[in-house]
mmCIF file of C-alpha atoms in Angstrom:
data_model
loop_
_atom_site.group_PDB
_atom_site.id
_atom_site.type_symbol
_atom_site.label_atom_id
_atom_site.label_comp_id
_atom_site.label_asym_id
_atom_site.label_seq_id
_atom_site.Cartn_x
_atom_site.Cartn_y
_atom_site.Cartn_z
ATOM 1 C CA MET T 10 37.462 -14.632 -10.531
ATOM 2 C CA SER T 11 34.963 -16.705 -12.552
ATOM 3 C CA ALA T 12 31.671 -15.494 -14.444
ATOM 4 C CA LEU T 13 28.853 -16.695 -13.369
ATOM 5 C CA PRO T 14 27.557 -20.146 -14.961
ATOM 6 C CA PRO T 15 25.374 -19.464 -18.171
ATOM 7 C CA ALA T 16 22.336 -20.571 -16.793
ATOM 8 C CA MET T 17 22.718 -18.946 -13.583
ATOM 9 C CA SER T 18 23.428 -15.775 -15.766
ATOM 10 C CA ASP T 19 20.321 -16.501 -18.004
ATOM 11 C CA LEU T 20 18.014 -17.041 -15.229
ATOM 12 C CA SER T 21 18.823 -14.289 -13.177
ATOM 13 C CA ARG T 22 18.715 -11.557 -16.685
ATOM 14 C CA ASN T 23 15.465 -13.157 -17.279
ATOM 15 C CA GLN T 24 14.221 -12.858 -13.561
ATOM 16 C CA ARG T 25 15.520 -8.713 -13.935
ATOM 17 C CA ARG T 26 13.278 -9.013 -16.920
ATOM 18 C CA GLY T 27 10.282 -10.194 -15.419
ATOM 19 C CA ALA T 28 10.346 -7.819 -12.422
ATOM 20 C CA VAL T 29 10.909 -5.250 -14.780
ATOM 21 C CA GLY T 30 7.581 -6.347 -16.811
ATOM 22 C CA ARG T 31 5.670 -6.517 -14.005
ATOM 23 C CA ARG T 32 6.877 -3.120 -12.593
ATOM 24 C CA ARG T 33 5.309 -1.564 -16.464
ATOM 25 C CA ALA T 34 2.562 -3.345 -16.302
ATOM 26 C CA ALA T 35 1.870 -2.191 -12.699
ATOM 27 C CA ILE T 36 2.403 1.190 -13.517
ATOM 28 C CA ARG T 37 0.013 1.037 -16.733
ATOM 29 C CA ALA T 38 -2.714 -0.168 -14.438
ATOM 30 C CA LEU T 39 -2.741 2.437 -11.867
ATOM 31 C CA PRO T 40 -5.373 5.486 -12.999
ATOM 32 C CA ASP T 41 -4.470 8.606 -14.908
ATOM 33 C CA PRO T 42 -5.321 11.259 -14.092
ATOM 34 C CA LEU T 43 -4.670 9.785 -10.116
ATOM 35 C CA GLY T 44 -7.067 11.150 -8.058
ATOM 36 C CA ALA T 45 -6.070 9.842 -4.306
ATOM 37 C CA VAL T 46 -4.351 6.890 -2.983
ATOM 38 C CA VAL T 47 -5.798 5.463 0.113
ATOM 39 C CA PHE T 48 -4.113 2.527 2.631
ATOM 40 C CA ASP T 49 -5.344 0.278 4.965
ATOM 41 C CA PHE T 50 -2.895 0.367 8.210
ATOM 42 C CA ASP T 51 -2.946 -2.908 9.317
ATOM 43 C CA GLY T 52 -1.144 -5.533 7.672
ATOM 44 C CA VAL T 53 -0.256 -2.808 4.770
ATOM 45 C CA PHE T 54 2.342 -0.577 7.341
ATOM 46 C CA THR T 55 2.411 -3.268 9.483
ATOM 47 C CA ASP T 56 3.291 -6.742 9.130
ATOM 48 C CA ASN T 57 -0.030 -7.688 10.350
ATOM 49 C CA GLY T 58 1.366 -8.528 13.714
ATOM 50 C CA VAL T 59 1.344 -6.296 17.728
ATOM 51 C CA MET T 60 3.233 -6.665 20.371
ATOM 52 C CA VAL T 61 0.829 -7.026 23.452
ATOM 53 C CA ARG T 62 2.540 -5.776 26.872
ATOM 54 C CA GLN T 63 2.197 -6.830 30.051
ATOM 55 C CA ASP T 64 -0.244 -3.646 30.988
ATOM 56 C CA GLY T 65 -2.231 -4.440 27.454
ATOM 57 C CA SER T 66 -1.169 -1.855 25.448
ATOM 58 C CA GLU T 67 -0.139 -2.529 22.320
ATOM 59 C CA SER T 68 2.778 -1.371 19.489
ATOM 60 C CA ALA T 69 3.414 -2.370 16.046
ATOM 61 C CA TYR T 70 6.280 -2.639 14.025
ATOM 62 C CA CYS T 71 6.021 0.375 10.395
ATOM 63 C CA SER T 72 9.022 0.657 7.916
ATOM 64 C CA ARG T 73 10.866 4.018 7.910
ATOM 65 C CA PHE T 74 11.285 3.004 4.427
ATOM 66 C CA ASP T 75 7.279 2.849 4.098
ATOM 67 C CA GLY T 76 7.252 6.192 5.869
ATOM 68 C CA MET T 77 9.627 7.864 3.073
ATOM 69 C CA GLY T 78 7.779 6.770 -0.066
ATOM 70 C CA VAL T 79 4.352 8.354 2.099
ATOM 71 C CA THR T 80 6.487 11.501 2.415
ATOM 72 C CA LEU T 81 7.735 11.979 -0.833
ATOM 73 C CA LEU T 82 4.329 11.145 -2.283
ATOM 74 C CA ARG T 83 2.753 13.734 -0.107
ATOM 75 C CA LYS T 84 5.366 16.077 -1.055
ATOM 76 C CA ALA T 85 4.508 15.497 -5.196
ATOM 77 C CA GLY T 86 0.658 16.697 -4.010
ATOM 78 C CA VAL T 87 -0.918 13.479 -4.107
ATOM 79 C CA PRO T 88 -3.979 13.323 -1.562
ATOM 80 C CA ILE T 89 -3.664 10.292 0.819
ATOM 81 C CA LEU T 90 -5.561 8.825 3.128
ATOM 82 C CA ILE T 91 -5.154 6.350 5.683
ATOM 83 C CA LEU T 92 -8.310 4.884 6.419
ATOM 84 C CA SER T 93 -8.637 1.798 9.013
ATOM 85 C CA LYS T 94 -10.866 -0.479 11.207
ATOM 86 C CA GLU T 95 -8.106 -0.347 14.141
ATOM 87 C CA PRO T 96 -9.004 2.140 16.523
ATOM 88 C CA ASN T 97 -5.792 1.690 18.605
ATOM 89 C CA PRO T 98 -3.706 4.720 18.665
ATOM 90 C CA VAL T 99 -0.673 3.574 17.480
ATOM 91 C CA VAL T 100 -2.529 4.423 13.972
ATOM 92 C CA GLY T 101 -3.180 8.051 14.397
ATOM 93 C CA ALA T 102 -0.095 8.183 15.785
ATOM 94 C CA ARG T 103 1.538 6.985 12.665
ATOM 95 C CA ALA T 104 -0.667 9.019 10.328
ATOM 96 C CA LYS T 105 0.232 12.084 12.023
ATOM 97 C CA LYS T 106 4.200 11.436 11.805
ATOM 98 C CA LEU T 107 3.772 11.246 8.336
ATOM 99 C CA GLY T 108 1.197 13.822 8.152
ATOM 100 C CA VAL T 109 -1.153 11.758 6.292
ATOM 101 C CA PRO T 110 -5.069 12.213 7.330
ATOM 102 C CA CYS T 111 -6.598 8.945 8.878
ATOM 103 C CA LEU T 112 -10.381 8.074 9.750
ATOM 104 C CA GLN T 113 -9.677 5.257 12.424
ATOM 105 C CA GLY T 114 -11.866 2.689 13.749
ATOM 106 C CA ILE T 115 -14.391 2.373 10.601
ATOM 107 C CA ASP T 116 -16.537 -0.632 10.586
ATOM 108 C CA ASP T 117 -17.246 -0.155 7.472
ATOM 109 C CA LYS T 118 -15.018 1.537 4.687
ATOM 110 C CA VAL T 119 -17.163 2.129 1.971
ATOM 111 C CA PRO T 120 -19.692 5.067 2.446
ATOM 112 C CA VAL T 121 -16.857 6.681 4.826
ATOM 113 C CA LEU T 122 -14.296 6.524 1.683
ATOM 114 C CA GLY T 123 -17.468 7.166 -0.679
ATOM 115 C CA SER T 124 -17.437 10.770 1.588
ATOM 116 C CA TRP T 125 -14.184 11.430 1.644
ATOM 117 C CA LEU T 126 -13.294 11.471 -2.294
ATOM 118 C CA GLY T 127 -16.767 13.116 -2.536
ATOM 119 C CA GLU T 128 -15.667 15.567 -0.576
ATOM 120 C CA ARG T 129 -13.034 16.008 -2.451
ATOM 121 C CA SER T 130 -14.770 15.620 -5.850
ATOM 122 C CA ILE T 131 -12.520 12.662 -6.758
ATOM 123 C CA ASP T 132 -13.974 10.112 -8.992
ATOM 124 C CA PRO T 133 -13.626 6.926 -7.183
ATOM 125 C CA SER T 134 -12.448 5.351 -10.537
ATOM 126 C CA ALA T 135 -9.145 7.971 -10.007
ATOM 127 C CA CYS T 136 -8.086 6.132 -6.744
ATOM 128 C CA VAL T 137 -5.734 3.744 -5.524
ATOM 129 C CA TYR T 138 -6.932 1.609 -2.607
ATOM 130 C CA LEU T 139 -3.780 -0.718 -0.880
ATOM 131 C CA GLY T 140 -5.558 -3.072 1.435
ATOM 132 C CA ASN T 141 -5.000 -6.814 2.629
ATOM 133 C CA ASP T 142 -7.497 -8.750 3.871
ATOM 134 C CA VAL T 143 -11.189 -9.126 4.368
ATOM 135 C CA ASN T 144 -12.267 -5.855 5.563
ATOM 136 C CA ASP T 145 -10.774 -4.434 2.395
ATOM 137 C CA ALA T 146 -12.914 -6.217 0.044
ATOM 138 C CA GLY T 147 -15.549 -3.246 -0.309
ATOM 139 C CA PRO T 148 -12.892 -0.195 -0.734
ATOM 140 C CA LEU T 149 -10.926 -2.318 -3.792
ATOM 141 C CA ALA T 150 -13.906 -3.394 -5.243
ATOM 142 C CA MET T 151 -15.205 0.595 -5.376
ATOM 143 C CA VAL T 152 -11.744 2.170 -6.766
ATOM 144 C CA GLY T 153 -10.322 2.365 -10.062
ATOM 145 C CA CYS T 154 -7.171 0.819 -9.038
ATOM 146 C CA PRO T 155 -7.575 -2.154 -6.398
ATOM 147 C CA VAL T 156 -4.218 -2.994 -4.808
ATOM 148 C CA VAL T 157 -3.563 -5.266 -2.272
ATOM 149 C CA VAL T 158 -0.173 -6.666 -0.664
ATOM 150 C CA ALA T 159 1.935 -9.764 -1.327
ATOM 151 C CA ASP T 160 1.202 -12.136 1.527
ATOM 152 C CA ALA T 161 -2.847 -10.886 1.261
ATOM 153 C CA HIS T 162 -5.462 -12.613 1.994
ATOM 154 C CA ARG T 163 -6.263 -15.075 -0.652
ATOM 155 C CA SER T 164 -9.938 -14.202 -1.020
ATOM 156 C CA VAL T 165 -8.797 -10.400 -1.990
ATOM 157 C CA ILE T 166 -6.259 -10.908 -4.142
ATOM 158 C CA PRO T 167 -8.638 -11.617 -7.064
ATOM 159 C CA LEU T 168 -10.139 -8.297 -6.491
ATOM 160 C CA ALA T 169 -6.668 -6.674 -7.479
ATOM 161 C CA ARG T 170 -5.599 -4.667 -10.384
ATOM 162 C CA ILE T 171 -1.941 -5.075 -8.560
ATOM 163 C CA VAL T 172 -0.745 -7.673 -6.773
ATOM 164 C CA LEU T 173 2.809 -5.760 -5.068
ATOM 165 C CA ASP T 174 6.122 -8.182 -4.814
ATOM 166 C CA ASN T 175 6.519 -6.520 -1.160
ATOM 167 C CA VAL T 176 4.503 -7.575 2.261
ATOM 168 C CA GLY T 177 3.237 -5.453 4.512
ATOM 169 C CA GLY T 178 5.361 -3.792 6.916
ATOM 170 C CA ARG T 179 8.406 -4.990 4.885
ATOM 171 C CA GLY T 180 7.886 -2.161 1.599
ATOM 172 C CA ALA T 181 4.841 -2.486 -0.140
ATOM 173 C CA VAL T 182 3.992 0.931 0.430
ATOM 174 C CA ARG T 183 7.255 2.395 -0.873
ATOM 175 C CA GLU T 184 6.897 0.142 -3.461
ATOM 176 C CA LEU T 185 3.060 1.263 -4.253
ATOM 177 C CA CYS T 186 4.706 4.947 -3.779
ATOM 178 C CA ASP T 187 7.605 4.529 -6.393
ATOM 179 C CA LEU T 188 4.791 2.530 -8.701
ATOM 180 C CA VAL T 189 2.597 6.271 -8.281
ATOM 181 C CA LEU T 190 5.494 8.398 -8.696
ATOM 182 C CA ALA T 191 7.459 6.421 -11.368
ATOM 183 C CA GLN T 192 3.858 7.269 -13.447
ATOM 184 C CA HIS T 193 2.856 10.774 -12.231
ATOM 185 C CA GLY T 194 6.366 11.889 -11.639
#
């Protein structure tokens, strides 16, 4: 069996170096000390799609891979919150299954996030917020470490300190959890 041509092996080696460099930069961008990690739901835990059944009920796809990341983060003692505009019960059901507090049906997330952080004496500069769309602009601007998924709306990408490699519902939550765990063990 022959080895890869030199150009291909150099490319993959350079790609690996780039990925490692991006990961290290992302870890350095996280607040230290970390106060909390707050997640939007649609487009973050989901791929932003929705299945609408004939009776009008809705369901969404969530990744168990992402769920395991949240479980590991929770077990590490990191305060976590799901903060969502979506009132659909699927949001609360997923949060309950993950053992994560959830505030949903929130049109203006900034005052609610401010109250939640204040009740816990967490400085917003020590908070990470993961979002994906225009309704996340306020919380992204409010926290010390704004993070967006790879397929975030173009208007919120400039607000982010970290743009994840993964898209919503397909590993973005796990990627952030792994970064936090790498920094805070």
